[in-house]
């Protein structure tokens, strides 16, 4: 996904993380991000805004990032 961005292009990505299981225990954990996974996957991009699962009360993770 990040490789398809033009230089200075923006990525907006939001999805559920493992903390979502607290409110929806039957949700398939295979579809949930681990804490820190967005930073790891999109590490080549410059983060503008990031919630990467560190807050256990936040069941979603998101990133807004720019390709250099």
Backbone as ProteinMPNN parsed JSONL, in Angstrom:
{"seq_chain_A": "XXXXXXXXXXXXXXXXXXXXXXXXXXXXXXXXXXXXXXXXXXXXXXXXXXXXXXXXXXXXXXXXXXXX", "coords_chain_A": {"N_chain_A": [[0.816, -1.178, 0.0], [1.835, 1.311, 0.887], [3.915, 1.596, -0.921], [2.624, 2.256, -3.24], [2.045, 4.912, -3.086], [2.523, 8.211, -4.318], [5.429, 10.401, -4.292], [5.327, 12.422, -1.428], [2.709, 11.793, -1.106], [-0.34, 10.977, 0.664], [-1.369, 8.707, 3.217], [-4.227, 7.32, 4.601], [-5.444, 5.378, 7.116], [-7.469, 3.193, 8.926], [-8.463, 0.909, 11.394], [-9.648, -1.923, 13.345], [-8.166, -2.863, 16.51], [-6.503, -5.161, 18.819], [-7.638, -4.463, 21.265], [-10.264, -4.113, 20.757], [-11.557, -6.447, 21.279], [-12.41, -6.345, 23.894], [-14.883, -5.089, 23.902], [-16.185, -6.512, 21.952], [-16.09, -9.568, 22.15], [-16.47, -11.794, 20.507], [-15.422, -11.199, 18.069], [-13.349, -11.949, 15.285], [-10.063, -12.547, 16.032], [-8.022, -12.708, 14.17], [-8.315, -10.674, 12.402], [-7.508, -8.375, 13.625], [-5.334, -5.718, 14.6], [-2.168, -5.813, 16.228], [-0.716, -4.1, 19.051], [1.345, -1.448, 18.087], [1.68, -2.339, 15.493], [0.952, -0.841, 13.175], [2.911, 1.172, 13.087], [5.123, -0.414, 12.627], [4.534, -1.658, 10.121], [4.181, 0.541, 8.399], [6.554, 1.946, 8.596], [8.327, 3.244, 6.872], [7.133, 5.547, 6.142], [6.332, 9.001, 6.915], [4.907, 9.67, 9.907], [1.946, 11.51, 10.536], [-0.339, 11.639, 12.099], [-1.127, 9.333, 14.609], [-2.481, 6.52, 16.136], [-1.717, 3.801, 17.704], [-2.598, 1.534, 19.087], [-1.696, 1.576, 21.722], [-3.242, 2.518, 23.801], [-5.37, 0.952, 25.945], [-8.08, 1.464, 26.124], [-8.883, 2.205, 23.664], [-10.251, 0.906, 20.906], [-9.641, 0.997, 18.251], [-7.194, 1.482, 15.704], [-5.237, 3.917, 14.005], [-3.657, 5.619, 11.261], [-2.246, 8.458, 9.809], [-0.202, 9.3, 7.314], [2.729, 10.396, 5.5], [4.36, 9.884, 2.436], [7.812, 10.205, 1.974]], "CA_chain_A": [[0.0, 0.0, 0.0], [2.691, 2.489, 0.985], [4.718, 1.69, -2.142], [1.812, 2.813, -4.326], [1.913, 6.356, -2.904], [3.457, 9.104, -4.998], [6.178, 11.2, -3.324], [4.53, 13.363, -0.636], [1.328, 11.311, -1.042], [-0.844, 10.709, 2.009], [-2.056, 7.462, 3.531], [-5.197, 7.351, 5.701], [-5.788, 3.98, 7.371], [-8.084, 3.011, 10.243], [-9.018, -0.431, 11.553], [-9.739, -2.388, 14.727], [-6.992, -3.498, 17.104], [-6.82, -6.224, 19.78], [-8.449, -3.941, 22.366], [-11.664, -4.209, 20.317], [-12.111, -7.672, 21.864], [-13.041, -6.029, 25.181], [-16.291, -4.763, 23.659], [-16.743, -7.498, 21.008], [-15.245, -10.749, 22.343], [-16.644, -12.809, 19.463], [-14.775, -10.731, 16.84], [-12.234, -12.816, 14.888], [-8.803, -11.856, 16.319], [-7.134, -12.724, 13.002], [-8.523, -9.424, 11.676], [-7.179, -7.268, 14.516], [-3.928, -5.331, 14.681], [-1.48, -5.805, 17.519], [-0.164, -2.81, 19.425], [2.59, -1.128, 17.39], [1.755, -2.939, 14.156], [0.925, 0.179, 12.118], [4.237, 1.805, 13.039], [6.034, -1.383, 12.026], [4.202, -1.878, 8.712], [4.332, 1.775, 7.63], [7.723, 2.618, 9.149], [9.027, 4.053, 5.872], [6.38, 6.785, 5.948], [6.417, 9.995, 7.989], [3.594, 9.755, 10.559], [1.365, 12.817, 10.837], [-1.196, 11.331, 13.249], [-1.011, 7.893, 14.817], [-2.963, 5.83, 17.341], [-1.226, 2.478, 17.313], [-3.006, 0.471, 19.991], [-1.092, 1.64, 23.054], [-4.293, 2.835, 24.774], [-6.279, -0.196, 26.029], [-9.471, 1.905, 26.005], [-9.104, 2.578, 22.265], [-10.371, -0.334, 20.133], [-9.265, 1.2, 16.853], [-5.886, 2.062, 15.412], [-5.237, 4.655, 12.747], [-2.451, 6.337, 10.884], [-2.192, 9.385, 8.686], [1.241, 9.376, 7.093], [3.149, 10.937, 4.207], [5.556, 9.293, 1.828], [8.836, 11.257, 1.776]], "C_chain_A": [[0.872, 1.259, 0.0], [3.504, 2.685, -0.287], [3.937, 2.309, -3.292], [1.62, 4.326, -4.199], [2.946, 7.106, -3.733], [4.273, 9.837, -3.931], [5.28, 12.292, -2.726], [3.048, 12.983, -0.593], [0.952, 10.937, 0.379], [-1.541, 9.361, 2.086], [-2.969, 7.72, 4.724], [-5.647, 5.917, 5.908], [-6.326, 3.862, 8.788], [-8.704, 1.623, 10.293], [-9.056, -0.797, 13.036], [-8.412, -2.978, 15.196], [-7.45, -4.499, 18.174], [-7.673, -5.744, 20.953], [-9.941, -3.941, 22.02], [-12.338, -5.443, 20.925], [-12.782, -7.416, 23.215], [-14.53, -5.743, 25.002], [-16.974, -5.759, 22.729], [-15.925, -8.783, 21.081], [-15.388, -11.817, 21.262], [-16.007, -12.403, 18.131], [-13.563, -11.614, 16.543], [-10.903, -12.087, 15.108], [-7.815, -11.86, 15.153], [-7.225, -11.416, 12.217], [-8.162, -8.189, 12.497], [-5.682, -6.987, 14.511], [-3.419, -5.468, 16.108], [-0.993, -4.386, 17.803], [1.176, -2.602, 18.718], [2.677, -1.622, 15.96], [1.733, -1.897, 13.034], [2.282, 0.852, 11.971], [5.244, 0.876, 12.359], [5.787, -1.515, 10.518], [4.483, -0.64, 7.864], [5.519, 2.599, 8.119], [8.489, 3.477, 8.171], [8.332, 5.386, 5.607], [6.573, 7.714, 7.139], [5.047, 10.107, 8.654], [3.189, 11.205, 10.828], [0.468, 12.689, 12.061], [-1.228, 9.816, 13.386], [-1.619, 7.499, 16.152], [-2.709, 4.363, 17.05], [-1.503, 1.396, 18.347], [-2.376, 0.491, 21.362], [-2.133, 1.87, 24.148], [-5.3, 1.686, 24.833], [-7.761, 0.177, 25.954], [-9.843, 2.273, 24.57], [-9.095, 1.308, 21.417], [-10.073, -0.195, 18.66], [-7.858, 1.784, 16.792], [-6.009, 2.841, 14.115], [-3.888, 5.297, 12.527], [-2.783, 7.271, 9.731], [-0.703, 9.613, 8.497], [1.527, 9.861, 5.676], [4.374, 10.173, 3.715], [6.562, 10.416, 1.593], [9.026, 11.61, 0.306]], "O_chain_A": [[0.658, 2.165, -0.805], [3.757, 3.821, -0.689], [4.538, 2.837, -4.228], [1.087, 4.956, -5.113], [4.099, 6.687, -3.835], [3.853, 9.892, -2.775], [4.569, 12.991, -3.448], [2.223, 13.755, -0.102], [1.814, 10.619, 1.199], [-2.213, 8.933, 1.148], [-2.537, 8.272, 5.736], [-6.175, 5.295, 4.986], [-5.722, 4.365, 9.736], [-9.385, 1.204, 9.357], [-8.55, -0.055, 13.878], [-7.638, -3.517, 14.404], [-8.648, -4.662, 18.402], [-8.365, -6.55, 21.575], [-10.782, -3.785, 22.905], [-13.561, -5.473, 21.068], [-13.636, -8.197, 23.635], [-15.343, -6.11, 25.85], [-18.201, -5.849, 22.712], [-15.145, -9.065, 20.172], [-14.507, -12.664, 21.118], [-16.044, -13.17, 17.169], [-12.83, -11.984, 17.46], [-10.64, -11.095, 14.428], [-6.861, -11.081, 15.158], [-6.318, -11.086, 11.454], [-8.482, -7.07, 12.097], [-4.867, -7.906, 14.428], [-4.16, -5.26, 17.069], [-0.875, -3.57, 16.888], [2.04, -3.478, 18.748], [3.663, -1.347, 15.277], [2.434, -2.062, 12.036], [2.749, 1.077, 10.855], [6.11, 1.328, 11.609], [6.733, -1.487, 9.731], [4.967, -0.754, 6.738], [5.483, 3.828, 8.058], [9.236, 4.361, 8.59], [8.88, 6.252, 4.926], [6.93, 7.274, 8.232], [4.108, 10.596, 8.026], [3.995, 12.014, 11.287], [0.508, 13.532, 12.956], [-1.344, 9.1, 12.392], [-1.298, 8.089, 17.184], [-3.407, 3.754, 16.24], [-0.732, 0.445, 18.472], [-2.502, -0.482, 22.106], [-1.931, 1.464, 25.292], [-6.02, 1.462, 23.86], [-8.607, -0.692, 25.746], [-10.994, 2.614, 24.295], [-8.042, 0.699, 21.229], [-10.229, -1.148, 17.897], [-7.407, 2.478, 17.702], [-6.785, 2.477, 13.233], [-3.097, 5.493, 13.449], [-3.508, 6.91, 8.803], [-0.019, 10.067, 9.413], [0.69, 9.753, 4.78], [5.289, 9.863, 4.478], [6.2, 11.468, 1.067], [9.844, 12.47, -0.022]]}, "name": "protein", "num_of_chains": 1, "seq": "XXXXXXXXXXXXXXXXXXXXXXXXXXXXXXXXXXXXXXXXXXXXXXXXXXXXXXXXXXXXXXXXXXXX"}
